[in-house]
CSV table of C-alpha atoms in Angstrom, one decimal:
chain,number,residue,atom,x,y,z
A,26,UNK,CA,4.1,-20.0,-16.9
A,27,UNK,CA,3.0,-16.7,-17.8
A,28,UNK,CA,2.6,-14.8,-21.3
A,29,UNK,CA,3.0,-10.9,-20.5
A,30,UNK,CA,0.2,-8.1,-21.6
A,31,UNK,CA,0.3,-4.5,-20.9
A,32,UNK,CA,-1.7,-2.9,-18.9
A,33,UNK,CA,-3.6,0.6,-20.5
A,34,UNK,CA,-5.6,2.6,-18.2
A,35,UNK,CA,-8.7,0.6,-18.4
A,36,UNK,CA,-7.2,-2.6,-17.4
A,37,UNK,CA,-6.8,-4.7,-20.2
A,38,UNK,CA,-4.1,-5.4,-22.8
A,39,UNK,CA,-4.1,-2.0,-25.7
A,40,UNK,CA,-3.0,1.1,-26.3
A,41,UNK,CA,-3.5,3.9,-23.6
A,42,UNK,CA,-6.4,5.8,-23.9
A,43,UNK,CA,-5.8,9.3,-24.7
A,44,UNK,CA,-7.9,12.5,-24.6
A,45,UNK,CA,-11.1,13.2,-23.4
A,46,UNK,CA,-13.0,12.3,-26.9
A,47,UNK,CA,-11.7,9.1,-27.0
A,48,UNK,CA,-12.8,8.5,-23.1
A,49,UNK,CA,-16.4,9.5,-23.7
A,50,UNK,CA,-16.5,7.2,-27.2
A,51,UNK,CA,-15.3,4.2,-25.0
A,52,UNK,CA,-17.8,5.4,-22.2
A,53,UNK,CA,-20.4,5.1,-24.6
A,54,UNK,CA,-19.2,2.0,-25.7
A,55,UNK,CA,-19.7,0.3,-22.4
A,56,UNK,CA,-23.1,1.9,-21.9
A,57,UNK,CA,-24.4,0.1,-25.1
A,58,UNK,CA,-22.7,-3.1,-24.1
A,59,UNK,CA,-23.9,-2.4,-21.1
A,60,UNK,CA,-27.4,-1.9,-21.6
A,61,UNK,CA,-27.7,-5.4,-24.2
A,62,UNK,CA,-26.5,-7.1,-21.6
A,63,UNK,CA,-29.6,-5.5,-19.2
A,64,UNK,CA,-31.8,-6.7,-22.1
A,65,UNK,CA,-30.9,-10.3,-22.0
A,66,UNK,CA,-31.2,-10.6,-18.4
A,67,UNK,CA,-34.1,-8.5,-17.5
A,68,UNK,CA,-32.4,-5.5,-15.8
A,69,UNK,CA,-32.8,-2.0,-16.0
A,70,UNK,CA,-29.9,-0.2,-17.6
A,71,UNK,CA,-31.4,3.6,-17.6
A,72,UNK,CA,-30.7,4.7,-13.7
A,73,UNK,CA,-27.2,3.4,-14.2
A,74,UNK,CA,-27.2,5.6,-17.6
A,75,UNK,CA,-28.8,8.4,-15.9
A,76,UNK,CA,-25.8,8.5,-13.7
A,77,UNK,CA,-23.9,8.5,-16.3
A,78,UNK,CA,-25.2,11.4,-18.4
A,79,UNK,CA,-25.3,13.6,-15.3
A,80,UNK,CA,-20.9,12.6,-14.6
A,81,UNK,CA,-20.4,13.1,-17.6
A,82,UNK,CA,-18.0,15.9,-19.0
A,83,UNK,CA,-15.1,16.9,-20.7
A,84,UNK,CA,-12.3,17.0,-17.5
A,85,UNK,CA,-10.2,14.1,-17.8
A,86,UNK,CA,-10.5,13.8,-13.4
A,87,UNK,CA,-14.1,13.5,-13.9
A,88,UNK,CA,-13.8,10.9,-16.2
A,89,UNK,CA,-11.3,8.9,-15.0
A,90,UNK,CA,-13.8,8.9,-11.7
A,91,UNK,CA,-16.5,7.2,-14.6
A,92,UNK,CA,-14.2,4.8,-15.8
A,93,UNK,CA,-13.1,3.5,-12.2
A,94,UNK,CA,-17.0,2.8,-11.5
A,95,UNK,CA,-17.4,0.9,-14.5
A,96,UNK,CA,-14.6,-1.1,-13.4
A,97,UNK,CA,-16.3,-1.9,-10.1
A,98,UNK,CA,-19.3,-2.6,-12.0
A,99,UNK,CA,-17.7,-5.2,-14.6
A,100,UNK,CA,-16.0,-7.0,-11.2
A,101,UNK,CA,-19.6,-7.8,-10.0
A,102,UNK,CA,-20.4,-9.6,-13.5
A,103,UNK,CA,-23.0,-12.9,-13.6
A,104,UNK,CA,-21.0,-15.7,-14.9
A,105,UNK,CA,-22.5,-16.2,-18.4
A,106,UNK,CA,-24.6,-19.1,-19.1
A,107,UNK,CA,-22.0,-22.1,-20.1
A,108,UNK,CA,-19.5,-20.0,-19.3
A,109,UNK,CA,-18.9,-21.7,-15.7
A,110,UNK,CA,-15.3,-23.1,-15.2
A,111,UNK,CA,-15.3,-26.7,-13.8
A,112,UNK,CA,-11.7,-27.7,-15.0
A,113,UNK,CA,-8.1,-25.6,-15.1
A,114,UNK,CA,-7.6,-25.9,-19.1
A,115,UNK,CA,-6.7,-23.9,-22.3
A,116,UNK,CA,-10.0,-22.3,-22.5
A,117,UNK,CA,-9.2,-20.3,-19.8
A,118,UNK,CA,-6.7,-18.4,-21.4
A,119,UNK,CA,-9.6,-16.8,-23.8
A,120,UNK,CA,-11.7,-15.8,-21.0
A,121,UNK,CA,-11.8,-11.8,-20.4
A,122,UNK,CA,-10.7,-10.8,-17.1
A,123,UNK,CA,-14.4,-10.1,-15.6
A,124,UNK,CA,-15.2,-14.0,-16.9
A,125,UNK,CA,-12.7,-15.1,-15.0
A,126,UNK,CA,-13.8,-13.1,-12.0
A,127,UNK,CA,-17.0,-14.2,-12.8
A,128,UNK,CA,-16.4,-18.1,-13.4
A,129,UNK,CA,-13.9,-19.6,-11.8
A,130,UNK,CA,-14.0,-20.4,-8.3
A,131,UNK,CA,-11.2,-20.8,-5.4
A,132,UNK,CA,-11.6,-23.8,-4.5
A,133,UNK,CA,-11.2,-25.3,-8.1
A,134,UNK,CA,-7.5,-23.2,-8.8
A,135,UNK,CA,-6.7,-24.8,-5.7
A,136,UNK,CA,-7.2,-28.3,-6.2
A,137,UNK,CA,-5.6,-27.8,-10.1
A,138,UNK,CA,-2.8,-25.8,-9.4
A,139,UNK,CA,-0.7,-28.5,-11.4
A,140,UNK,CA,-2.7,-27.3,-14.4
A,141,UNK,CA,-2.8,-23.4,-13.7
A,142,UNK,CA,1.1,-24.2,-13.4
A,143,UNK,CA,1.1,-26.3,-16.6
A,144,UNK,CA,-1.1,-23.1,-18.9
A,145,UNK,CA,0.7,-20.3,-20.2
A,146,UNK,CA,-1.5,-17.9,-18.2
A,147,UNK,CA,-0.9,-14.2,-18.4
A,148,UNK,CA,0.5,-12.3,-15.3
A,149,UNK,CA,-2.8,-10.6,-15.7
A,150,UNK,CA,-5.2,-14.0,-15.4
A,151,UNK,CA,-2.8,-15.0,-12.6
A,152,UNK,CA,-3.5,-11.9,-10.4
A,153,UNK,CA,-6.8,-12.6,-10.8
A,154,UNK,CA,-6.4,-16.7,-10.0
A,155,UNK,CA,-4.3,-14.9,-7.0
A,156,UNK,CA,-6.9,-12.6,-6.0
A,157,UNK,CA,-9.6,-15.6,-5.9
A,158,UNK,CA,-7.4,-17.6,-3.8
A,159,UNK,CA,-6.9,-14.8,-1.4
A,160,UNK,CA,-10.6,-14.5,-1.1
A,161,UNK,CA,-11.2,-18.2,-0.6
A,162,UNK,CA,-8.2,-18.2,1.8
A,163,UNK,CA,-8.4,-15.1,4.5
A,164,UNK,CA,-6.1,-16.2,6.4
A,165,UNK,CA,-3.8,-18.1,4.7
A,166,UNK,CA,-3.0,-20.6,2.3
A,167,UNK,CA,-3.1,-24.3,3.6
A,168,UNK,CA,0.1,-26.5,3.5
A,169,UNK,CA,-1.7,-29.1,1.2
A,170,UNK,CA,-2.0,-25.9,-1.1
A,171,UNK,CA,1.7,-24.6,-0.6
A,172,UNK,CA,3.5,-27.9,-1.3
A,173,UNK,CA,1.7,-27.4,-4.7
A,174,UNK,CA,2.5,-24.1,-5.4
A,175,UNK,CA,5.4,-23.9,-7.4
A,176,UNK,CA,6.2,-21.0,-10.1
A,177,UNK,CA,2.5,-19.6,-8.6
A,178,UNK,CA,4.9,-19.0,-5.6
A,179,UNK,CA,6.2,-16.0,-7.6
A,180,UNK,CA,2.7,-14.6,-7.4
A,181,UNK,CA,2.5,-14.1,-3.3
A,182,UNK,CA,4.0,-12.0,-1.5
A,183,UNK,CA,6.0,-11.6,2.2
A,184,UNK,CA,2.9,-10.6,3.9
A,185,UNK,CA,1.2,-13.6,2.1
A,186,UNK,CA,4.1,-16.6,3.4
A,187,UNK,CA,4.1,-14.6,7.6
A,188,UNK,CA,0.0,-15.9,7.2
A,189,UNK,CA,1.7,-19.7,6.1
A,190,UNK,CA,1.8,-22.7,8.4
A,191,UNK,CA,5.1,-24.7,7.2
A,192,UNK,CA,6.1,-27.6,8.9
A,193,UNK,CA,7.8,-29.8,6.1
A,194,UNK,CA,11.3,-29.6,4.7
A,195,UNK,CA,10.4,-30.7,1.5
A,196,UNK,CA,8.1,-27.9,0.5
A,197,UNK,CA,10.7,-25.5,1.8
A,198,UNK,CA,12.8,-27.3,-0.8
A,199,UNK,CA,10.6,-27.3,-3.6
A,200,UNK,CA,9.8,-23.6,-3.2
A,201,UNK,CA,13.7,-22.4,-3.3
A,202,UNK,CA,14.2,-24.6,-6.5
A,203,UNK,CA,11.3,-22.4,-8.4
A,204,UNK,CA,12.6,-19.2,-6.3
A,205,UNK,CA,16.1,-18.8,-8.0
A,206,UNK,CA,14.8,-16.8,-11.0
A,207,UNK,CA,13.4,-13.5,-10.4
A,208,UNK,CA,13.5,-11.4,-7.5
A,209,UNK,CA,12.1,-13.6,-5.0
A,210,UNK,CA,14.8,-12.9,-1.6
A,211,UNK,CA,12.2,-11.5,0.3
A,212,UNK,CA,9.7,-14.6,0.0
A,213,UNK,CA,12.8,-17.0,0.5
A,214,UNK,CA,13.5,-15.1,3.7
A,215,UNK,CA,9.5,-15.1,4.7
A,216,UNK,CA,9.2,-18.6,4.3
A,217,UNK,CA,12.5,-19.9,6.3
A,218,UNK,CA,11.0,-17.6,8.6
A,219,UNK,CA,7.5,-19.7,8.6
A,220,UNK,CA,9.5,-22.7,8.5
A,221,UNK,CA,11.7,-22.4,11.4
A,222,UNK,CA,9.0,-20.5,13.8
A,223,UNK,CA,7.2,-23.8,13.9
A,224,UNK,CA,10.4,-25.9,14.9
A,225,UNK,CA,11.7,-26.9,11.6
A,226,UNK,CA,15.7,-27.6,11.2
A,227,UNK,CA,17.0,-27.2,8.0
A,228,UNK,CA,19.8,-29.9,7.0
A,229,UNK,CA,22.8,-28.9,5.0
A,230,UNK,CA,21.4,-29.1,1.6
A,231,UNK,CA,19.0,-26.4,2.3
A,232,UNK,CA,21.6,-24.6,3.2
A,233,UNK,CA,23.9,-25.2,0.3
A,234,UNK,CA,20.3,-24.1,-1.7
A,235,UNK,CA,19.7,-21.1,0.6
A,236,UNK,CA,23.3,-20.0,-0.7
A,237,UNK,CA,22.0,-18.8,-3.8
A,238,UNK,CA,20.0,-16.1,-2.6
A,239,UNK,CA,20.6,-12.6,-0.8
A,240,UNK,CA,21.1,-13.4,2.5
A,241,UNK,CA,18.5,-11.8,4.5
A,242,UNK,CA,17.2,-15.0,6.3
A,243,UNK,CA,20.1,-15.2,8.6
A,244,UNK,CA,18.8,-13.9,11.4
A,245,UNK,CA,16.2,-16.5,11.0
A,246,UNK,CA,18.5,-19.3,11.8
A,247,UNK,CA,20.1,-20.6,14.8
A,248,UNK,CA,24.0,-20.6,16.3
A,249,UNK,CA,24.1,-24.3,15.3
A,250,UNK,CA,23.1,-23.6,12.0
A,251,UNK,CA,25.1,-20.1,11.0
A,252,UNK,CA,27.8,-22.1,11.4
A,253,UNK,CA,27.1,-24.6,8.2
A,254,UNK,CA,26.6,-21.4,6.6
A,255,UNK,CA,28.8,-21.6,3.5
A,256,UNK,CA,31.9,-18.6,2.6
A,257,UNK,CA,30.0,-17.1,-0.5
A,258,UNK,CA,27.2,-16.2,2.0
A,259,UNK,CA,29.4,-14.4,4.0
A,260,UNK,CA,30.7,-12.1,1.3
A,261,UNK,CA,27.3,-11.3,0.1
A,262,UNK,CA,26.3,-10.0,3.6
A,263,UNK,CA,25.0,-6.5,3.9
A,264,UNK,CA,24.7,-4.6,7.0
A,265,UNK,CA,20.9,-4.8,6.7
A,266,UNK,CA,20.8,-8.1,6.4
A,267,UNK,CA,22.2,-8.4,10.4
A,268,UNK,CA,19.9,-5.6,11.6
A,269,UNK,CA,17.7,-8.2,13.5
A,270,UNK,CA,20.4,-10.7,14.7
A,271,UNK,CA,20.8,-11.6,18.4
A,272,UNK,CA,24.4,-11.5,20.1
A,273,UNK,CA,25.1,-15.1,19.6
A,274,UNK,CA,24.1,-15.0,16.2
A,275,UNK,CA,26.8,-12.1,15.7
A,276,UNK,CA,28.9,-14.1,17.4
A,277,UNK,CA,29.0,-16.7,15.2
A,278,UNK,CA,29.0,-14.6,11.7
A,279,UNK,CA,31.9,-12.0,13.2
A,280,UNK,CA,34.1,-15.4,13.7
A,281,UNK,CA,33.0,-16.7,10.0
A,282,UNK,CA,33.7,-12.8,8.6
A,283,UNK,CA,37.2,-13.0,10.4
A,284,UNK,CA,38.1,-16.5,8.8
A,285,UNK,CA,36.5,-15.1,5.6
A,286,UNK,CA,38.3,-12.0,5.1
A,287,UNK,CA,41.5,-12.9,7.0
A,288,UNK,CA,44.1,-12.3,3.9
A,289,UNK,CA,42.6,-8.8,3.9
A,290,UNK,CA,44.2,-5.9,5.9
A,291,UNK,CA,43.8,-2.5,7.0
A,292,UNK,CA,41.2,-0.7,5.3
A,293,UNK,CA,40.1,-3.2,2.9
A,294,UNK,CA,39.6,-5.5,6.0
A,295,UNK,CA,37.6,-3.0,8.0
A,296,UNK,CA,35.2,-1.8,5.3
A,297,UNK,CA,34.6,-5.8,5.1
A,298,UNK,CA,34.1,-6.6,8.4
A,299,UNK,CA,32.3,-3.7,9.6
A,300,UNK,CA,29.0,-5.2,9.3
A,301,UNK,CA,30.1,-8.6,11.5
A,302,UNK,CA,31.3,-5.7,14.2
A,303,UNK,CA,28.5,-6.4,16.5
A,304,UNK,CA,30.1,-9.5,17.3
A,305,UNK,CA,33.6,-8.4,17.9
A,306,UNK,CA,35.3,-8.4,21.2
A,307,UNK,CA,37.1,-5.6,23.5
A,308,UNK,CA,40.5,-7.1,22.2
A,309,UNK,CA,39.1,-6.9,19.0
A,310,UNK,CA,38.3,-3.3,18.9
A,311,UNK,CA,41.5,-2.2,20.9
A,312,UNK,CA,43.1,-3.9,17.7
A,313,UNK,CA,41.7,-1.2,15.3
A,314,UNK,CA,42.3,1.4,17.6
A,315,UNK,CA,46.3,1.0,16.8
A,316,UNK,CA,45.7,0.8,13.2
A,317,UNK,CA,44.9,4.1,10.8
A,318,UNK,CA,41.1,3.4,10.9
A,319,UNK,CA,37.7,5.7,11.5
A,320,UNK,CA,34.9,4.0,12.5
A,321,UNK,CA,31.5,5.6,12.4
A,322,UNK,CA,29.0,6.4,14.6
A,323,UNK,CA,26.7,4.3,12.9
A,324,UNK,CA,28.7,0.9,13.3
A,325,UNK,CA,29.9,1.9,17.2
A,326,UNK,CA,26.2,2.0,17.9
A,327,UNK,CA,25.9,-1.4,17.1
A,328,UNK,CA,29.2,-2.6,19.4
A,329,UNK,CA,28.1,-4.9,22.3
A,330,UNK,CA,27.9,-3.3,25.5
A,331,UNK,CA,29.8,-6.1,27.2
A,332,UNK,CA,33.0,-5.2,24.6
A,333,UNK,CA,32.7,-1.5,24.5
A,334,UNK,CA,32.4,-1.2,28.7
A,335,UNK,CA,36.2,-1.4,29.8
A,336,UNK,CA,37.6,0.9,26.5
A,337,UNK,CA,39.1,4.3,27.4
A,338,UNK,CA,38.3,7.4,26.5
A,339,UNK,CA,41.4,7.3,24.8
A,340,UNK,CA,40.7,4.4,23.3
A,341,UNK,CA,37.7,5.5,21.7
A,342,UNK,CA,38.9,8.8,20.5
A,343,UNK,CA,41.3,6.8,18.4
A,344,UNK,CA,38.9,4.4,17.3
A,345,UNK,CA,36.5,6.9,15.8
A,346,UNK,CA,39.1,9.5,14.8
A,347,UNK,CA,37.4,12.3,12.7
A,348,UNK,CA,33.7,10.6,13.5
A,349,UNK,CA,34.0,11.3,17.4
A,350,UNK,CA,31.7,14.3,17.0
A,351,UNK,CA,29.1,12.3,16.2
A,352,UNK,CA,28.5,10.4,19.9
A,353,UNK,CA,26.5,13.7,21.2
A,354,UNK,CA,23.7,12.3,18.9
A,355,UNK,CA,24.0,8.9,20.6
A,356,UNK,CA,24.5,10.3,24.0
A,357,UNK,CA,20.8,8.8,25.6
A,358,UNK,CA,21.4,5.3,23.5
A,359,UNK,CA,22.9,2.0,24.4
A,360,UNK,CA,25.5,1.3,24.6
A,361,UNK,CA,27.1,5.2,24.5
A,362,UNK,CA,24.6,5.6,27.6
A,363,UNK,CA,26.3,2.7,29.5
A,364,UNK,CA,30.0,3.4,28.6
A,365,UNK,CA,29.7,7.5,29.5
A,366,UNK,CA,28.1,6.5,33.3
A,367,UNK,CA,31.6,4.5,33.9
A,368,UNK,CA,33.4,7.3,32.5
A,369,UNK,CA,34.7,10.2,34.9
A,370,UNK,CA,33.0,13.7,33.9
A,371,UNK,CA,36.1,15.7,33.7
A,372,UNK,CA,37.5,13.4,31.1
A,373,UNK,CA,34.4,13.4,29.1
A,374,UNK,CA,34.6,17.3,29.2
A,375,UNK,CA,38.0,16.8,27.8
A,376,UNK,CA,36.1,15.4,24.4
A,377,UNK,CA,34.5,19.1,24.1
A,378,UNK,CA,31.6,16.9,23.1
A,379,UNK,CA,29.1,18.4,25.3
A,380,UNK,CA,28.7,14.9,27.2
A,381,UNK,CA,26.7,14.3,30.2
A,382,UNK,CA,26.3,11.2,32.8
A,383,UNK,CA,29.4,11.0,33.4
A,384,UNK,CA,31.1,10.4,37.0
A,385,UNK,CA,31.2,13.9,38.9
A,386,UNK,CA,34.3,14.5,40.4
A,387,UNK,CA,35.6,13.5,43.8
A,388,UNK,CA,34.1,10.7,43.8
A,389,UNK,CA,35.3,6.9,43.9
A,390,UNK,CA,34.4,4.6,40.8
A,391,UNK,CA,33.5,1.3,42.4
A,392,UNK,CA,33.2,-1.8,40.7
A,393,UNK,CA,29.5,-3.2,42.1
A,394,UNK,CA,30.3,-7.1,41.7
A,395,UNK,CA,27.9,-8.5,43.9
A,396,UNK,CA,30.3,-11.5,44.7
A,397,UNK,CA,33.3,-8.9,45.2
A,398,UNK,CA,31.2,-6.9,47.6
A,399,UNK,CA,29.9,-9.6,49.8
A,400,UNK,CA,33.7,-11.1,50.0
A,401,UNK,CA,34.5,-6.9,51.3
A,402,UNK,CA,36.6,-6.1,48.6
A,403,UNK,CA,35.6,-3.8,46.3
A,404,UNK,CA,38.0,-3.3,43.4
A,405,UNK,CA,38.6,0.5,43.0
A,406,UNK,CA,38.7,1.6,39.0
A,407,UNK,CA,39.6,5.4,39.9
A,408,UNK,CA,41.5,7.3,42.9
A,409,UNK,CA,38.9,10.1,44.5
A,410,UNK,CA,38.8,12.6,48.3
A,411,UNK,CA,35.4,11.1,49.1
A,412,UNK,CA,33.3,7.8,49.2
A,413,UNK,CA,30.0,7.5,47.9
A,414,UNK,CA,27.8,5.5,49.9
A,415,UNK,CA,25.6,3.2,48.1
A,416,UNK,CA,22.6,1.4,48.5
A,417,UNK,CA,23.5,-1.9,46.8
A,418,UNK,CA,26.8,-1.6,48.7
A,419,UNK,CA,25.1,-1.2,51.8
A,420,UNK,CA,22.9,-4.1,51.1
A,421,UNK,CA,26.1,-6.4,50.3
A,422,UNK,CA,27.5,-5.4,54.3
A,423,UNK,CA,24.1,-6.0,55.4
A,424,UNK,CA,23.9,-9.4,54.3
A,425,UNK,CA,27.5,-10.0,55.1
């Protein structure tokens, strides 16, 4: 729980400061709280005042550069005598934020993180309770910590959970049920991530959980366990979401899109399925190609290599229609790269694109199957006057 403060200039709940008067009074201010406190414990307040007096002035930049030291300085506070925290309770909530900087200690939030749960702490007091735990933690909370966590979940962040060691379901669990209010994708996605890095399987109920959330784990799980994913995930899908998917992860969600969206048609259907296209087949794309759709540059990039090989030239001008411009940009990319070297130069000069890698002419297109050339028949894809002799043919009739 957490009781909301704003946050003025000088880090702590009030009205902003405004003006340079009112700066130098609440300099001042500090400087004669400052120097009692020097008084009670011995210390010598007048070379930190004699800074002071000398940075002193009336641009706000200058000031501002006065108020961040005293900052610094308040961080680096004694814990005041009685004033040491040896239990998580209400009294806590009364502390200022340098006394708790000051007081209360790592190791103690951690083993009460029931109680800093239980508190209606500020969101201030908890970035500081976060702050000390990320201190007494470098490099990473322990699982005996994170299985604790709940709502202080919402306090970490992405980079926090990659530093996590997660090896047990339940936590995983207990962390989505406090997740579903508030922005907290990212994390969800971080920690399935954690989770399944280690060897961990979700079963169907985290699944059913995960459902609830934008979907930018999926490229976290497996084949296996795409396919429990449920419909409504599916339509939530966003083509960032698939950026980092492998090609039988696509292959699985392009199947699940089809079934999905399969009372859709034309272009309702495309603009639907266009982010699952990185999973569709060369039947699949020759499909669109006879239907009054424009795909863009952006999406054919993202074709497999294996699907877009045997299409035409034809065949691709119709698929991108108006958008076929666009391939010079991709011309040095997979998988344009690979299509245009199986493509015959004079047909690519046909585009007007300006496209180059193509097959010169007068030469024979031969199909390099390893198996087809040791068997001596290499399948012919294009007539042509001469034969270009190649190495990795030669090799095959060697070995023959």
């Amino acid at each position: 729980m957490a009781l909301l403060c704003a946050r003025s200039p000088l880090g702590s709940c009030g009205t902003p400061a405004r003006g340079s008067l009112l700066f130098l009074l609440l300099s001042f201010r500090w400087v004669l709280h400052s120097r009692a406190q020097a008084a009670d414990t011995g210390q010598d307040a007048a070379p930190w005042l004699q800074r002071t007096s000398q940075d002193l002035s009336w641009q706000q930049p200058e000031l501002s550069v006065i108020f961040r030291r005293a900052l610094q300085d308040t961080e680096k506070k004694a814990c005041p005598p009685g004033k040491e925290a040896h239990v998580v309770d209400e009294n806590l909530i009364f502390y200022k934020e340098w006394e708790l900087e000051a007081c209360v200690d790592g190791a103690l939030l951690a083993k009460q993180m029931d109680r800093v749960n239980a508190i209606p702490f500020t969101y201030q007091q908890l970035d500081i309770f976060k702050r000390k735990l990320d201190e007494f933690y470098p490099q990473g909370y322990p699982e005996s910590l994170i299985r604790h966590l709940s709502y202080f979940f919402h306090e970490v962040t992405p980079e926090d959970i990659h530093k996590w060691n997660v090896t047990s379901l339940e936590t995983v669990k207990s962390l989505l049920k406090v997740s579903k209010r508030g922005k907290m994708d990212a994390q969800v996605a971080a920690l399935i991530a954690r989770y399944l890095v280690v060897g961990g399987q979700l079963d169907n109920a985290t699944l059913d959980m995960l459902a609830s959330f934008r979907p930018t784990y999926l490229c976290f799980l497996s084949p296996e366990q795409l396919g429990s994913v449920q419909q409504d995930v599916v339509w939530a899908v966003r083509p960032e979401d698939l950026d980092t998917c492998r090609p039988l992860q696509m292959d699985v969600l392009y199947s699940k899109a089809r079934i999905a969206f399969q009372n859709m048609s034309g272009s309702e259907y495309f603009a639907r399925i266009k982010p699952f296209l990185g999973g569709a087949s060369t039947e699949d794309l020759r499909a669109f190609t006879r239907q009054n759709i424009s795909m863009d540059v952006a999406t054919f990039k993202k074709l497999r290599k294996e699907a877009l090989l045997p299409m035409t030239i034809a065949e691709v001008q119709k698929l991108l229609g108006p958008n076929l411009a666009g391939l010079k940009v991709e011309e040095g990319n997979s998988p344009l790269r690979d299509w245009i070297l199986r493509q015959r130069q004079d047909d690519l000069d046909s585009l007007g694109l300006g496209l180059h890698g193509g097959i010169p002419n007068g030469y024979l297109v031969l199909d390099l199957n390893v198996r087809e050339a040791l068997s001596g028949g290499p399948h012919l894809l294009g007539p042509g006057p001469a034969l270009t002799v190649i190495p990795a043919l030669l090799l095959a009739l060697i070995l023959n």
